Tab-separated table of C-alpha atoms and ligand atoms in Angstrom:
chain	number	residue	atom	x	y	z
A	313	MET	CA	86.346	198.979	69.960
A	314	ARG	CA	86.047	201.145	66.943
A	315	VAL	CA	84.621	200.408	63.380
A	316	VAL	CA	85.035	203.116	60.845
A	317	THR	CA	82.120	202.824	58.199
A	318	ILE	CA	82.738	204.110	54.692
A	319	VAL	CA	79.859	205.041	52.394
A	320	GLY	CA	79.379	207.329	49.499
A	321	ALA	CA	76.845	206.137	46.999
A	322	ARG	CA	73.064	205.911	47.489
A	323	PRO	CA	72.940	202.081	47.744
A	324	GLN	CA	75.319	202.266	50.600
A	325	PHE	CA	73.299	204.408	52.777
A	326	ILE	CA	70.635	201.933	52.534
A	327	LYS	CA	72.742	198.809	53.187
A	328	ALA	CA	74.703	200.782	55.994
A	329	ALA	CA	71.491	201.729	57.663
A	330	ALA	CA	70.825	197.901	58.143
A	331	VAL	CA	74.198	197.220	59.639
A	332	SER	CA	74.615	200.514	61.826
A	333	ARG	CA	71.425	199.571	63.502
A	334	ALA	CA	72.817	196.254	64.547
A	335	LEU	CA	76.207	197.800	65.487
A	336	GLU	CA	74.614	200.355	67.558
A	337	ALA	CA	72.918	197.422	69.600
A	338	VAL	CA	76.453	196.173	70.678
A	339	PRO	CA	77.722	198.323	73.504
A	340	GLU	CA	81.311	197.363	72.960
A	341	ILE	CA	81.385	198.689	69.420
A	342	THR	CA	81.724	202.489	68.495
A	343	GLU	CA	80.944	203.125	64.806
A	344	VAL	CA	82.459	206.241	63.012
A	345	MET	CA	81.016	206.930	59.723
A	346	ILE	CA	82.872	208.553	56.689
A	347	HIS	CA	80.753	209.866	53.737
A	348	THR	CA	83.042	210.408	50.974
A	349	GLY	CA	80.688	212.794	49.090
A	350	GLN	CA	80.434	210.751	45.994
A	351	HIS	CA	76.667	211.234	46.001
A	352	TYR	CA	75.788	214.693	47.222
A	353	ASP	CA	72.542	215.840	45.647
A	354	SER	CA	69.716	215.946	48.413
A	355	ALA	CA	67.680	213.126	46.730
A	356	MET	CA	70.743	211.069	46.261
A	357	SER	CA	72.171	211.278	49.808
A	358	ASP	CA	70.337	213.585	52.378
A	359	VAL	CA	66.990	211.947	51.955
A	360	PHE	CA	68.353	208.559	52.897
A	361	PHE	CA	69.954	209.873	56.028
A	362	GLN	CA	66.548	211.488	56.963
A	363	GLU	CA	64.296	208.490	56.184
A	364	LEU	CA	66.619	205.671	57.433
A	365	GLY	CA	67.348	207.003	60.808
A	366	LEU	CA	71.126	207.020	60.029
A	367	ARG	CA	73.074	209.360	62.210
A	368	LEU	CA	74.720	212.210	60.217
A	369	PRO	CA	78.414	211.004	59.235
A	370	ALA	CA	81.084	212.225	61.495
A	371	TYR	CA	83.068	213.174	58.329
A	372	ASN	CA	81.857	214.145	54.868
A	373	LEU	CA	84.811	214.505	52.615
A	374	GLY	CA	82.822	216.311	49.962
A	375	VAL	CA	84.897	214.627	47.071
A	376	GLY	CA	82.065	215.021	44.569
A	377	SER	CA	82.114	213.776	40.978
A	378	GLY	CA	85.022	213.057	38.579
A	379	ALA	CA	86.866	210.656	36.426
A	380	HIS	CA	87.614	207.538	38.330
A	381	GLY	CA	91.229	208.012	39.032
A	382	MET	CA	90.590	211.622	40.152
A	383	GLN	CA	87.557	210.551	42.350
A	384	THR	CA	89.189	207.574	43.835
A	385	GLY	CA	92.478	209.263	44.430
A	386	ARG	CA	90.825	212.192	46.243
A	387	MET	CA	88.872	209.833	48.355
A	388	LEU	CA	92.083	207.867	49.228
A	389	GLU	CA	94.116	210.703	50.283
A	390	GLN	CA	91.356	212.004	52.559
A	391	ILE	CA	90.316	208.707	53.936
A	392	GLU	CA	93.900	207.884	54.966
A	393	LYS	CA	93.991	211.116	57.083
A	394	VAL	CA	90.768	210.162	58.913
A	395	LEU	CA	91.871	206.546	59.362
A	396	GLN	CA	95.087	207.701	60.786
A	397	LYS	CA	93.280	210.087	63.396
A	398	GLU	CA	90.669	207.509	64.292
A	399	GLU	CA	92.790	204.482	64.484
A	400	PRO	CA	89.845	202.165	64.017
A	401	ASP	CA	90.029	198.215	64.675
A	402	TYR	CA	88.194	197.593	61.519
A	403	VAL	CA	86.973	199.624	58.300
A	404	LEU	CA	83.642	198.490	57.049
A	405	VAL	CA	82.992	198.952	53.111
A	406	TYR	CA	80.012	197.975	51.256
A	407	GLY	CA	79.396	196.831	47.602
A	408	ASP	CA	81.480	197.835	44.704
A	409	THR	CA	81.660	201.735	44.218
A	410	ASN	CA	84.679	203.703	43.880
A	411	SER	CA	84.122	204.696	47.542
A	412	THR	CA	84.255	200.989	48.535
A	413	LEU	CA	87.622	200.610	46.569
A	414	ALA	CA	89.233	203.895	48.241
A	415	GLY	CA	88.155	202.748	51.790
A	416	ALA	CA	89.435	199.318	51.369
A	417	LEU	CA	92.767	200.564	49.691
A	418	ALA	CA	93.355	203.281	52.329
A	419	ALA	CA	92.675	200.901	55.218
A	420	ALA	CA	94.894	198.053	53.884
A	421	LYS	CA	97.934	200.229	53.305
A	422	LEU	CA	97.608	201.397	56.998
A	423	HIS	CA	97.337	197.722	58.043
A	424	ILE	CA	93.829	198.202	59.190
A	425	PRO	CA	91.848	195.042	58.734
A	426	VAL	CA	88.954	195.705	56.126
A	427	ALA	CA	85.579	194.048	56.400
A	428	HIS	CA	83.503	193.895	53.075
A	429	VAL	CA	79.912	193.806	52.987
A	430	GLU	CA	78.603	192.111	49.809
A	431	ALA	CA	81.776	190.335	49.031
A	432	GLY	CA	82.262	187.729	46.455
A	433	LEU	CA	79.812	188.957	43.803
A	434	ARG	CA	80.950	188.738	40.084
A	435	SER	CA	79.594	189.533	36.931
A	436	PHE	CA	82.950	188.351	35.129
A	437	ASP	CA	82.806	191.464	33.121
A	438	ARG	CA	86.098	193.478	33.738
A	439	GLN	CA	84.669	196.311	31.518
A	440	MET	CA	82.496	197.266	34.426
A	441	PRO	CA	83.959	199.782	36.983
A	442	GLU	CA	82.175	197.815	39.590
A	443	GLU	CA	83.620	194.555	38.882
A	444	LEU	CA	87.220	195.914	39.219
A	445	ASN	CA	86.112	197.499	42.539
A	446	ARG	CA	84.810	194.243	43.855
A	447	VAL	CA	87.635	192.235	42.943
A	448	VAL	CA	90.408	194.410	44.409
A	449	THR	CA	88.228	194.998	47.525
A	450	ASP	CA	87.740	191.458	48.344
A	451	HIS	CA	91.402	190.620	47.928
A	452	LEU	CA	92.290	193.611	50.250
A	453	SER	CA	89.648	192.305	52.857
A	454	ALA	CA	90.328	190.453	56.003
A	455	ILE	CA	86.721	189.570	56.600
A	456	LEU	CA	84.291	188.947	53.499
A	457	PHE	CA	80.490	189.092	54.325
A	458	ALA	CA	79.038	187.095	51.449
A	459	PRO	CA	75.288	187.384	50.693
A	460	THR	CA	74.977	184.345	48.823
A	461	ASN	CA	76.141	180.792	48.004
A	462	ALA	CA	77.377	181.762	44.681
A	463	ALA	CA	79.407	184.654	46.224
A	464	ILE	CA	81.120	182.130	48.468
A	465	GLU	CA	82.004	179.897	45.617
A	466	ASN	CA	83.544	182.865	43.722
A	467	LEU	CA	85.697	183.566	46.757
A	468	ARG	CA	86.885	179.882	47.118
A	469	LYS	CA	87.831	179.905	43.455
A	470	GLU	CA	89.987	182.829	44.019
A	471	GLY	CA	91.836	181.411	46.884
A	472	ILE	CA	90.371	183.535	49.557
A	473	PRO	CA	91.047	181.589	52.782
A	474	GLU	CA	88.052	179.806	54.143
A	475	LEU	CA	88.256	181.261	57.515
A	476	ALA	CA	87.766	184.832	56.144
A	477	ILE	CA	84.467	183.940	54.464
A	478	PHE	CA	81.216	184.473	56.278
A	479	GLN	CA	77.783	183.884	54.602
A	480	VAL	CA	75.500	186.235	56.415
A	481	GLY	CA	72.640	186.913	53.809
A	482	ASP	CA	71.863	190.219	52.019
A	483	VAL	CA	71.750	193.543	54.025
A	484	MET	CA	69.402	194.878	51.504
A	485	TYR	CA	66.878	192.128	52.419
A	486	ASP	CA	67.275	193.402	56.169
A	487	ALA	CA	66.599	196.927	55.053
A	488	LEU	CA	63.462	196.059	53.004
A	489	ARG	CA	62.193	194.033	55.794
A	490	TYR	CA	62.664	196.697	58.307
A	491	PHE	CA	61.255	199.483	56.304
A	492	ARG	CA	58.555	197.903	54.117
A	493	THR	CA	55.821	198.800	56.855
A	494	LYS	CA	57.160	202.421	57.169
A	495	ALA	CA	56.867	202.720	53.419
A	496	GLN	CA	53.350	201.513	53.436
A	497	GLU	CA	52.380	203.936	56.132
A	498	ARG	CA	54.209	206.990	54.982
A	499	SER	CA	54.691	206.871	51.130
A	500	ARG	CA	51.859	208.720	49.023
A	501	ILE	CA	53.902	208.084	45.805
A	502	LEU	CA	51.068	206.193	44.254
A	503	SER	CA	48.515	208.995	44.764
A	504	THR	CA	51.114	211.545	43.807
A	505	LEU	CA	51.556	209.760	40.477
A	506	ASP	CA	47.777	208.863	40.110
A	507	PHE	CA	48.776	205.168	39.699
A	508	GLU	CA	46.854	202.097	40.656
A	509	ALA	CA	48.668	199.114	42.078
A	510	GLY	CA	49.711	196.478	39.291
A	511	ARG	CA	49.069	198.894	36.397
A	512	TYR	CA	52.426	200.492	35.844
A	513	ILE	CA	56.126	199.493	35.250
A	514	VAL	CA	59.034	200.941	37.188
A	515	ALA	CA	62.416	201.656	35.209
A	516	THR	CA	65.683	202.687	36.452
A	517	ILE	CA	68.768	203.165	34.222
A	518	HIS	CA	72.347	204.404	35.533
A	519	ARG	CA	75.059	202.077	34.973
A	520	ALA	CA	77.829	203.389	32.652
A	521	GLU	CA	77.599	200.438	30.281
A	522	ASN	CA	74.174	201.660	29.275
A	523	THR	CA	74.446	205.659	29.936
A	524	ASP	CA	77.783	206.038	28.175
A	525	ASP	CA	76.832	204.001	24.947
A	526	THR	CA	74.554	206.144	22.932
A	527	SER	CA	73.227	203.108	20.950
A	528	ARG	CA	72.351	201.205	24.182
A	529	LEU	CA	70.775	204.269	25.868
A	530	GLU	CA	68.776	205.112	22.770
A	531	THR	CA	67.565	201.426	22.502
A	532	ILE	CA	66.361	201.551	26.173
A	533	VAL	CA	64.747	204.801	25.657
A	534	GLN	CA	62.894	203.986	22.595
A	535	ALA	CA	61.751	200.621	24.020
A	536	LEU	CA	60.443	202.164	27.236
A	537	ALA	CA	58.641	204.972	25.133
A	538	LEU	CA	56.913	202.132	23.071
A	539	LEU	CA	56.058	200.309	26.095
A	540	SER	CA	54.537	203.464	27.923
A	541	ALA	CA	51.747	203.387	24.916
A	542	GLU	CA	50.526	200.239	26.486
A	543	ILE	CA	50.967	200.444	30.058
A	544	SER	CA	52.255	203.499	32.444
A	545	VAL	CA	56.062	203.872	32.857
A	546	VAL	CA	57.665	205.823	35.560
A	547	LEU	CA	61.516	206.414	35.477
A	548	PRO	CA	63.008	207.858	38.512
A	549	LEU	CA	65.961	209.192	36.731
A	550	HIS	CA	69.722	209.011	38.399
A	551	PRO	CA	71.393	212.392	37.823
A	552	ARG	CA	74.060	210.774	35.587
A	553	THR	CA	71.373	209.447	33.016
A	554	ARG	CA	69.499	212.825	33.073
A	555	LYS	CA	72.598	214.753	32.244
A	556	ILE	CA	73.398	212.449	29.516
A	557	LEU	CA	69.882	212.418	28.209
A	558	ALA	CA	69.804	216.200	28.362
A	559	CYS	CA	72.888	216.660	26.623
A	560	GLY	CA	71.728	214.617	23.544
A	561	ASN	CA	68.218	216.336	23.828
A	562	LEU	CA	66.657	212.911	24.480
A	563	ILE	CA	64.392	214.144	27.430
A	564	GLU	CA	62.276	216.456	25.178
A	565	GLU	CA	61.645	213.360	22.808
A	566	LEU	CA	60.202	211.338	25.466
A	567	PRO	CA	56.452	210.616	25.164
A	568	THR	CA	54.391	212.266	28.036
A	569	SER	CA	53.116	208.732	28.708
A	570	MET	CA	56.478	208.114	30.244
A	571	ARG	CA	56.712	209.833	33.453
A	572	VAL	CA	60.293	210.925	34.108
A	573	ILE	CA	60.700	211.885	37.611
A	574	GLU	CA	63.356	213.031	40.179
A	575	PRO	CA	65.154	210.075	42.115
A	576	LEU	CA	63.115	209.048	44.960
A	577	GLY	CA	63.769	208.467	48.461
A	578	TYR	CA	63.984	204.826	49.627
A	579	LEU	CA	60.354	204.662	51.086
A	580	ASP	CA	58.743	205.856	47.996
A	581	MET	CA	60.821	203.606	45.779
A	582	LEU	CA	59.797	200.657	48.020
A	583	MET	CA	56.353	201.453	47.490
A	584	LEU	CA	56.603	201.951	43.983
A	585	GLU	CA	58.306	198.586	43.478
A	586	ALA	CA	56.136	196.684	45.671
A	587	ASN	CA	52.935	197.662	43.730
A	588	ALA	CA	54.470	197.413	40.042
A	589	ARG	CA	53.208	195.157	37.486
A	590	MET	CA	56.967	194.750	36.353
A	591	ILE	CA	60.363	196.082	37.008
A	592	THR	CA	63.160	196.888	34.368
A	593	THR	CA	66.525	198.156	35.499
A	594	ASP	CA	70.241	198.018	35.216
A	595	SER	CA	70.711	198.460	39.076
A	596	GLY	CA	71.973	195.745	41.270
A	597	GLY	CA	69.888	196.618	44.161
A	598	VAL	CA	66.580	196.981	42.213
A	599	GLN	CA	66.936	193.644	40.746
A	600	LYS	CA	66.759	192.019	44.328
A	601	GLU	CA	64.071	194.308	45.407
A	602	ALA	CA	61.968	193.143	42.441
A	603	PHE	CA	62.401	189.537	43.675
A	604	PHE	CA	61.740	190.496	47.403
A	605	ASN	CA	58.377	192.054	46.138
A	606	GLY	CA	57.492	189.140	43.943
A	607	VAL	CA	57.586	191.560	40.839
A	608	PRO	CA	59.084	190.248	37.561
A	609	CYS	CA	61.998	191.925	36.500
A	610	VAL	CA	63.691	192.433	33.135
A	611	THR	CA	67.478	193.347	33.715
A	612	LEU	CA	68.911	195.544	30.902
A	613	ARG	CA	72.523	194.226	31.005
A	614	ASP	CA	74.714	191.565	29.657
A	615	SER	CA	75.211	189.936	32.892
A	616	THR	CA	74.182	189.984	36.509
A	617	GLU	CA	76.162	188.996	39.532
A	618	TRP	CA	72.849	187.978	41.379
A	619	ILE	CA	72.759	184.878	39.233
A	620	GLU	CA	70.334	183.114	41.528
A	621	LEU	CA	67.618	185.474	40.404
A	622	LEU	CA	67.756	184.127	36.941
A	623	ASP	CA	67.182	180.624	38.176
A	624	SER	CA	64.371	181.787	40.287
A	625	GLY	CA	62.475	182.850	37.325
A	626	TRP	CA	61.674	186.212	38.534
A	627	ASN	CA	64.397	188.072	36.569
A	628	VAL	CA	65.743	187.834	32.996
A	629	LEU	CA	68.689	189.412	31.230
A	630	ALA	CA	67.962	191.651	28.263
A	631	PRO	CA	71.064	193.146	26.810
A	632	PRO	CA	69.929	196.382	25.232
A	633	THR	CA	71.028	195.744	21.819
A	634	ASP	CA	67.892	196.278	19.648
A	635	VAL	CA	64.242	197.676	20.670
A	636	GLY	CA	62.572	194.399	19.248
A	637	SER	CA	64.372	192.164	21.686
A	638	LEU	CA	63.810	194.352	24.505
A	639	MET	CA	60.058	194.575	23.613
A	640	THR	CA	59.661	190.801	23.655
A	641	ALA	CA	61.494	190.343	27.065
A	642	PHE	CA	59.146	193.155	28.457
A	643	ARG	CA	55.926	191.318	26.953
A	644	GLN	CA	57.217	188.004	28.210
A	645	ALA	CA	57.792	189.305	31.762
A	646	LEU	CA	54.379	190.895	31.689
A	647	GLU	CA	52.605	187.499	30.748
A	648	SER	CA	55.059	185.387	33.084
A	649	THR	CA	53.698	183.305	35.781
A	650	PRO	CA	55.285	183.818	39.289
A	651	GLY	CA	58.608	182.288	39.559
A	652	SER	CA	59.883	180.650	42.887
A	653	ASP	CA	59.775	182.428	46.193
A	654	ALA	CA	62.814	180.521	47.529
A	655	ASN	CA	64.737	182.153	50.387
A	656	LEU	CA	67.767	183.259	48.451
A	657	TYR	CA	69.030	186.117	50.584
A	658	GLY	CA	69.026	184.892	54.169
A	659	ASN	CA	66.536	185.840	56.962
A	660	GLY	CA	66.836	189.490	57.118
A	661	ASP	CA	69.210	189.385	60.132
A	662	ALA	CA	72.469	189.869	58.040
A	663	GLY	CA	73.312	193.166	59.912
A	664	HIS	CA	72.940	191.391	63.339
A	665	ARG	CA	75.194	188.486	62.145
A	666	ILE	CA	77.859	191.121	60.859
A	667	ALA	CA	77.795	192.912	64.298
A	668	GLU	CA	78.230	189.509	66.036
A	669	ILE	CA	81.113	188.307	63.719
A	670	LEU	CA	82.825	191.777	64.108
A	671	LEU	CA	82.662	191.769	67.714
A	672	ARG	CA	84.007	188.085	68.062
A	673	LYS	CA	86.908	189.130	65.904
A	674	ILE	CA	87.694	192.039	67.758
A	675	ASN	CA	87.684	190.009	70.942
A	676	GLN	CA	90.085	187.587	69.366
A	677	VAL	CA	92.583	190.226	68.484
A	678	GLN	CA	95.793	189.828	70.494
A	679	GLU	CA	97.807	192.877	71.593
A	680	PRO	CA	100.109	193.704	68.705
A	681	GLU	CA	103.677	193.462	69.435
A	682	MET	CA	105.503	196.686	70.080
A	683	HIS	CA	107.977	197.795	67.456
A	684	THR	CA	110.358	200.513	67.934
A	685	ALA	CA	109.938	203.271	65.295
A	686	VAL	CA	113.130	204.519	63.821
A	687	THR	CA	112.691	208.139	62.458
A	688	CYS	CA	114.634	208.887	59.484
A	689	PRO	CA	115.062	212.430	57.733
A	690	GLU	CA	113.033	212.766	54.687
B	1808	UD1	C1	77.921	205.022	41.421
B	1808	UD1	C2	78.701	203.551	41.396
B	1808	UD1	C3	77.604	202.575	40.780
B	1808	UD1	C4	76.407	202.403	41.591
B	1808	UD1	C5	75.686	203.995	41.612
B	1808	UD1	C6	74.602	203.818	42.581
B	1808	UD1	C7	81.041	203.772	40.816
B	1808	UD1	C8	82.025	203.525	39.842
B	1808	UD1	N1	79.777	203.485	40.318
B	1808	UD1	O1	77.669	205.104	39.986
B	1808	UD1	O2	78.352	201.214	41.019
B	1808	UD1	O3	75.480	201.456	41.059
B	1808	UD1	O4	76.765	204.802	42.036
B	1808	UD1	O5	73.807	204.974	42.374
B	1808	UD1	O6	81.303	204.118	41.960
B	1808	UD1	N2	75.776	212.950	39.879
B	1808	UD1	C9	75.105	214.014	40.229
B	1808	UD1	N3	74.769	214.078	41.678
B	1808	UD1	C10	74.982	213.189	42.646
B	1808	UD1	C11	75.757	212.141	42.096
B	1808	UD1	C12	76.107	212.056	40.966
B	1808	UD1	O7	74.816	214.930	39.581
B	1808	UD1	O8	74.585	213.455	43.813
B	1808	UD1	C13	76.238	212.698	38.491
B	1808	UD1	C14	77.496	213.329	38.289
B	1808	UD1	O9	77.363	214.049	36.875
B	1808	UD1	C15	78.355	212.294	38.142
B	1808	UD1	C16	77.533	211.148	37.602
B	1808	UD1	O10	76.297	211.440	38.229
B	1808	UD1	O11	79.534	212.673	37.313
B	1808	UD1	C17	77.975	209.847	38.059
B	1808	UD1	O12	78.107	209.796	39.520
B	1808	UD1	P1	79.228	208.561	40.106
B	1808	UD1	O13	79.164	208.677	41.556
B	1808	UD1	O14	80.518	209.079	39.531
B	1808	UD1	O15	78.755	207.227	39.399
B	1808	UD1	P2	77.374	206.737	39.595
B	1808	UD1	O16	76.926	206.574	38.045
B	1808	UD1	O17	76.415	207.437	40.468
B	1809	UDP	N1	66.679	203.691	44.975
B	1809	UDP	C1	65.967	204.921	45.663
B	1809	UDP	N2	65.312	205.557	44.789
B	1809	UDP	C2	65.559	205.797	43.383
B	1809	UDP	C3	66.110	204.669	42.849
B	1809	UDP	C4	66.800	203.593	43.543
B	1809	UDP	O1	65.846	204.841	46.716
B	1809	UDP	O2	65.095	206.735	42.804
B	1809	UDP	C5	67.198	202.484	45.769
B	1809	UDP	C6	66.619	201.193	45.305
B	1809	UDP	O3	65.384	200.896	46.050
B	1809	UDP	C7	67.805	200.354	45.928
B	1809	UDP	C8	69.090	201.218	45.875
B	1809	UDP	O4	68.430	202.591	45.683
B	1809	UDP	O5	67.580	200.158	47.278
B	1809	UDP	C9	69.790	200.789	44.456
B	1809	UDP	O6	70.714	201.645	44.232
B	1809	UDP	P1	71.238	202.100	42.729
B	1809	UDP	O7	70.193	201.564	41.757
B	1809	UDP	O8	71.579	203.588	42.634
B	1809	UDP	O9	72.724	201.314	42.790
B	1809	UDP	P2	73.049	199.728	42.568
B	1809	UDP	O10	72.247	198.867	43.334
B	1809	UDP	O11	72.774	199.570	41.116
B	1809	UDP	O12	74.594	199.812	42.990
């Protein structure tokens, strides 16, 4: 029984690490991994395979960067060829990137059932490329692994059949639980940065709605620069954001009190997050990791698909429209009392549950009826 897993971007390596470990424990399942090559810098890709114990992908399509249509189209073309060769029983896709969409579409067109991990999330903002990718992927999927109750509700409202939906919890929680101790043992990031626990802020920015809007990006950078006069701020910079800041000569303008560093490996990132006084981000994954670590978070976006974090009191939305409102949100978060520590994302066994459900599904599959193929000239 073959499962082809399709990954391509940083958070997908982390999510796949949790599920691949669980799949490996099931002797009936053989997993074959395709890396689309959407992320390719060593700090955006290799480091995760090294740290997370992921086997190297059987295929690296080397698609690289480009406009959405071009990037997705190149993936689609190459994934189709691999799927025709591998003939898997299921294709497993993660999250909401262009790699997710291309993998789901290529499989669905070949009538290979798609299983979507992190199904049902919605920001209800169709300006976000991620929202388009999620909606289409969910509607192409035969199995939808939803991480939260809100995700299940969204799928129901969109008419996805109940039998296709499984609430399994969040695979990123599995990853964090599994790697937390390793991070404590191995990471030297606090001493490298000369930081003390609880005396710094971690910031990440990479979403298109912030990087590709000069006014929003400048507002974020100015607010972080102001904040860094009061408390250390570290910004592990995504290459997308670095390129745009460099292009506008904004990197040189950042105060030295703001520590702009290369993207971190997962273990260093976990360690940095766990000991931060506050986190501010536009990342999906980092919002949840703030909650898992009990660190207040200010989310630099107009909406979030992880809405339960807002109710929990650990996360607030701060659309980056002006420096004053961001500073107010930062100060409030710094002075906030701890929010609830409700168990919002399962028990850390989402990967195991996914493996079990896949195995059950594969065992249920009847032999397909044989059709006589008719060959016509082109
Ligand atoms: C993608 C996802 C986003 C996710 C993020 C995770 C889409 C549409 N977006 O955004 O949902 O949150 O990954 O990090 O799929 N670049 C490099 N080196 C790399 C990778 C990218 O220099 O290894 C630069 C290139 O200039 C590229 C830009 O970053 O054009 C954007 O990369 P891309 O993969 O298109 O989107 P992300 O912003 O990374
Ligand atoms: N991450 C990391 N190094 C960094 C920044 C983020 O390892 O320098 C991890 C982070 O801990 C989380 C995941 O990457 O597990 C989130 O990915 P990202 O923010 O790129 O994408 P998103 O979650 O927004 O899709």
